[in-house]
Amino acid sequence: MSFRTKLLFVVLLTIFASVSVVAYAVTHYTQAAFEAMDAERTEALVAQFKKEFVQRGEEIAHQAKNIAEANLTERMAIDLSRPNADQSLYVRDAVGTAQEHGLDYVEIVNYDGVLISSAQFPARVGYKNEWVTAVKDWNETPAFWKKEELPDGVSVSLSVVRTNNTVADKPLYIIGGHRLDKNFLASLVLPAGMRALIYTSLEPAFVATSLMGEKIDGEQAERFAPLVEQLQKQPQQMAQTIDWTRDPADAETFQAIPLLGRNKELLGIFFVGSSRKELVLLTRQILKIAGAVAAAALLVGLLVSFWVSARITKPVEELAEGAREVAGGRWDTRIDVRGRDEIGQLAKAFNHMTQTLAAQKERLVQTERVAAWRELARRLAHELRNPLFPMQITIENLQKARQLDAKQFLEVFNESTATLKAELANLNTIVGRFSDFSKMPAPQFVRVNVNEALRNAVRLFEPQFNEVGKPTITPELFLTEPLPDIDADPDLLHRAFQNLVLNALDAMPAGGTLTLRTSEQDGHVRIEVADTGKGLTPEECSRLFTPYYTTKLLGTGLGLAIVQSVVSDHHGTISVTSDEGRGTAFRIDLPQRQAGQNTKPRETVAESKSAPSTLAAASD
Amino acid sequence: MESETDERMGALVYDRLVALDNYGKFQPQLATEWSHDAAFKRWQFMLRANVKFSDGTALSNGDVVAALQPLLPDGQQISASGNNVVIQSSAAMPDLLEELASGRFFVFRVQPDGTLMGTGPFFVTQSATASRGPSNSTNPAGDSNLATSSTNLNKMTHLRFRANEETWSGRPFVDAIDVTLGVPALRQLFDLQLGKAELVELSPELVRRATQDNQRVWSSAPVTFYGLRFDEAQAAAADANLREALSFSLDRQTMANVLLQKQAEPASALLPQWLSGYAFLFTMETNIERAKEIRATLPANLAAGNAPLRLRVDATGDLAKLLGERVAVNARQAGILVQVVNRAASHTTTTASDPAAGAHLFSWHYSSLSPRVELESMVSTFNMGNANEAAVSAIDPEQLYAREKKLLEDRHVLPLVALPEYVGLGQKVRDWMPARWGEWRLADVWLDLQEPNTAQPVNPNGAETPATSPAAASPGAKP
């Protein structure tokens, strides 16, 4: 992953995390705020309903008071206060009174508690209502919830008791009430998204049909069972959210208000339902907006971070590219210096470094060139001196032989010319070797089996391994099979392997083991050639591939230079490791494929292999 | 109440063989003389001569035979003999005259179009049925089969009766009577107060109001009986102790005197005193404590109220519903759970039984002047008592008493209250002399109009006269 990608990723991650945190915080606090608002709204509505109940109670009280103060009621009170009064006269009065005053329930109770007339349950006339006479002053008592016995069951009413006190000590009680039913619910003013339900069953178990309200069916009613049962155990106001469907927008929060009678007994439950749709939709809207903002922020962040990272990483990339060019040999690489920040200083230092390196390289090249020339001159002088010295002696012998007789002269002459020829041939050989090195050809790549090439190279030296009178050298081959073919010039490769084997043989004058090993590694083929000779010093190792450098008395110093040249032309690498006294090992890594080369098929290799190399292996 | 309405309307158009006057004496109607053998098994009636139907054709003894034979009980046979008709039976018929003087024992002739023609003081000229709703429908005018017609509670049926000039009893005073059936009770009272009707039926709950408004109110002897009967096929009703406990819990005095505002009488017997003469011998005690004691002996499921006694109110009207609710309230005082089930529509003498109801609140209108006939009719209609018990065939009061006593002691039926019939009379109505048992005699009624020359009906648009009872016409000449 590039630096730019990393930087981009880090910046994006930072932006995403920031936006997420902000979005979450906004959503959370907004939702909490809306929840609080919703709770406040519901509380306000509940308070409104309670106020409405009080108002309804006052209206009922007003009507009950009107009834109690009516002339007919006064006459009734006077009449009923008499001994043996005919109570049947008033049996039906409550019905008409209820209709006149718009009340659902009206009951007239005599001073002794006997029910004189009942609008809702006329059949109960004549029975006593002792709870009525138990209270001394009803006129100051507000409306209360009351269980109403009806012919077809029991209901709950908001009732008020007022008295007519026309006859002292014999009040006539007027009980007026409104039934708590659907009509009562319908008369409540409900804001949008809210509804009211009433549960009026007085049974211990939940009765779904006793839950009244609009848009409520039996299945939905059953969902209220836990809340009702909870309130039956503990009659206090509580709230619960009911999820009607999987969609949270369909959920409703119900405030359950227990309706308690005068003796604090639970008579019913009033449910104020608040739809969560508005809240959920609002939350979703906020989430959508937060999502859109986050996406936009991410997009902007992506662009900005891309621009920023590009701006930050471009000089670094230029530095990296410059370094790569320097590594590739372009010592004169220069990069633009922008700004005076650390990157700019780094670029400036880089340019200074390359400038210094180039100068040093130039000096090194010149030094090496001089050294090479000197070495070449030394080698040439050394090589040429060897034959020249015998030739000089021979010529001097010839000059001296002019003093001898013809026979002796002829003998000397023949010997001298033979020697001169031999030395001249020797000179010619030396010159040829130098000439060959200068004429290293460009490789012609074909598919080559490295194992086969190694075997061919070793096979050439088999007579020398067991040469009579010399210590034995044991070749050991550890060749990986199958080994993929590589793109290589078989002649050059053969020549390099010959030089390595020859070099190993020279390193083991006392005999030993020649080890050859091949393996495949990451698209390369590795060749190892090791001997068990006396080894090299580190200084010798560092100079081993320098042309004309040799540790041998009769070496030209070109063998390993040729090997390195071949390996280099094949875009491979060669290294040497040596333990003094234990031996030396050369390791060559060659790529399996040569980029941009039109490689010939392997068959041509066999032909070239069949032809022996025209180049003699240079021994150092 | 449809049957008595039919009889009341029938009395305008048809005649019986004999009639009972207010003094308890039988008066000749279509029969001028009658006699019977010593065993009361053969009765002979001499028909009145020159009696004509409303179309002018003469009444024959064949018409009488054809009309009465389907109405007579099984075993009684009527035949024509000269100018007489003879009714025979293998059993004694000591109260045949009471039977023939009441109920539906009208004489009529079936016309080819299926309508019935009578010899009475009036005949029907047109009828119309109007819906109470906004869309009215009118039936074709024509004579109505009054003997078989019934009131449709959802519709108001308008009938116009015109005086029969050819009637043997002399032309009635009024020229015509407009009758509207199916008018709500309160509206009838308003019509009476406003002078839109001269005569209306009054429901008991409106009697006090009508009286307070200074309206003329006439009441008959108690003619409608309300009681509880039990369906012993239901487990809840089969227990005699439950029935006894329920009986002790019933407060009939309060029902009659408070709930019904003294417009009814507490009933202790199935037949009223005026009909049987021995009803005072029965008493129905209210004893809550005793009821509780008996209830305590009931089986666990009944005592615990797990299986409430379902009481279905078979009788129609708010009064019956009120009585049913009062029964439930009384029963609850004794710890007996009674569940009242109201019936949307009912017939007074229905025999349909609700398999889920153990008790039924029913009403019974006394239509016969024979106590034996009434008692046996009630018993057979409601399947009271033991089916193996022989019906009373004699008019011996002791036998009747024993029969009724047995029924009451077994508590198959519990009397509640008996109600008279109430009629509101307009200020112009004169000579209103109905029978004590509720039979109206409109042929004798005349109207005291301010301008005697006015010879037109009070309401020319008779169809709009809202009343369930006869409305007025102009005075006419009594022959």
Coordinates of N, CA and C in Angstrom, one line a residue, chain A residues 86 88-92 121-127 149 151, chain B residues 205 208 254 257-259 261-262 322 325-326 329-330 332-333:
Chain A
D86 N -96.4 8.4 48.8 CA -96.5 7.5 47.7 C -95.3 7.7 46.8
S88 N -94.4 5.9 44.4 CA -94.6 5.4 43.0 C -94.8 6.6 42.1
L89 N -95.3 7.7 42.7 CA -95.6 8.9 41.9 C -94.3 9.3 41.1
Y90 N -93.2 9.1 41.6 CA -92.0 9.6 41.0 C -91.0 8.6 40.4
V91 N -91.6 7.4 40.2 CA -90.8 6.3 39.7 C -90.2 6.7 38.3
R92 N -90.9 7.4 37.5 CA -90.4 7.6 36.1 C -89.8 9.0 36.0
F121 N -81.7 2.3 35.6 CA -82.0 1.0 36.1 C -83.3 1.1 36.9
P122 N -84.4 1.4 36.3 CA -85.7 1.6 37.0 C -86.1 0.4 37.9
A123 N -85.6 -0.8 37.5 CA -86.1 -1.9 38.3 C -85.5 -1.9 39.7
R124 N -84.5 -1.1 39.9 CA -83.9 -1.1 41.2 C -84.6 -0.2 42.2
V125 N -85.6 0.5 41.7 CA -86.4 1.4 42.6 C -86.9 0.6 43.8
G126 N -86.8 1.3 45.0 CA -87.2 0.7 46.2 C -86.1 0.2 47.1
Y127 N -84.9 0.0 46.4 CA -83.8 -0.5 47.2 C -83.0 0.7 47.8
E149 N -74.5 -0.1 38.3 CA -75.1 -1.4 38.0 C -76.3 -1.1 37.0
P151 N -79.1 -2.9 34.0 CA -79.8 -4.2 33.7 C -78.9 -5.2 33.0
Chain B
E205 N -97.8 3.0 31.9 CA -96.9 4.0 32.4 C -97.3 5.4 32.0
R208 N -100.8 7.7 34.5 CA -100.7 8.8 35.5 C -100.5 10.1 34.8
T254 N -94.2 -4.3 45.2 CA -93.4 -3.1 44.7 C -93.5 -3.1 43.2
N257 N -97.1 -1.6 42.7 CA -97.5 -0.3 43.3 C -96.4 0.8 43.1
V258 N -95.2 0.3 42.9 CA -94.1 1.3 42.7 C -93.7 1.4 41.2
L259 N -93.2 0.2 40.7 CA -92.7 0.2 39.4 C -93.8 0.6 38.4
Q261 N -96.6 1.9 39.2 CA -97.3 3.1 39.7 C -98.7 2.8 40.0
K262 N -99.0 1.7 40.6 CA -100.3 1.3 41.0 C -101.3 1.1 39.8
L322 N -89.1 -4.1 32.1 CA -88.9 -3.6 33.4 C -89.2 -4.7 34.4
E325 N -86.3 -7.1 34.6 CA -85.2 -6.6 35.3 C -85.5 -6.6 36.8
R326 N -86.7 -6.3 37.2 CA -87.1 -6.3 38.6 C -87.0 -7.7 39.2
V329 N -83.4 -8.3 39.9 CA -83.0 -7.5 41.1 C -83.5 -8.2 42.3
N330 N -84.7 -8.6 42.3 CA -85.3 -9.4 43.5 C -84.5 -10.6 43.7
R332 N -81.5 -11.4 42.9 CA -80.1 -11.1 43.4 C -80.1 -10.8 44.9
Q333 N -81.2 -10.2 45.4 CA -81.3 -10.0 46.8 C -81.2 -11.3 47.6

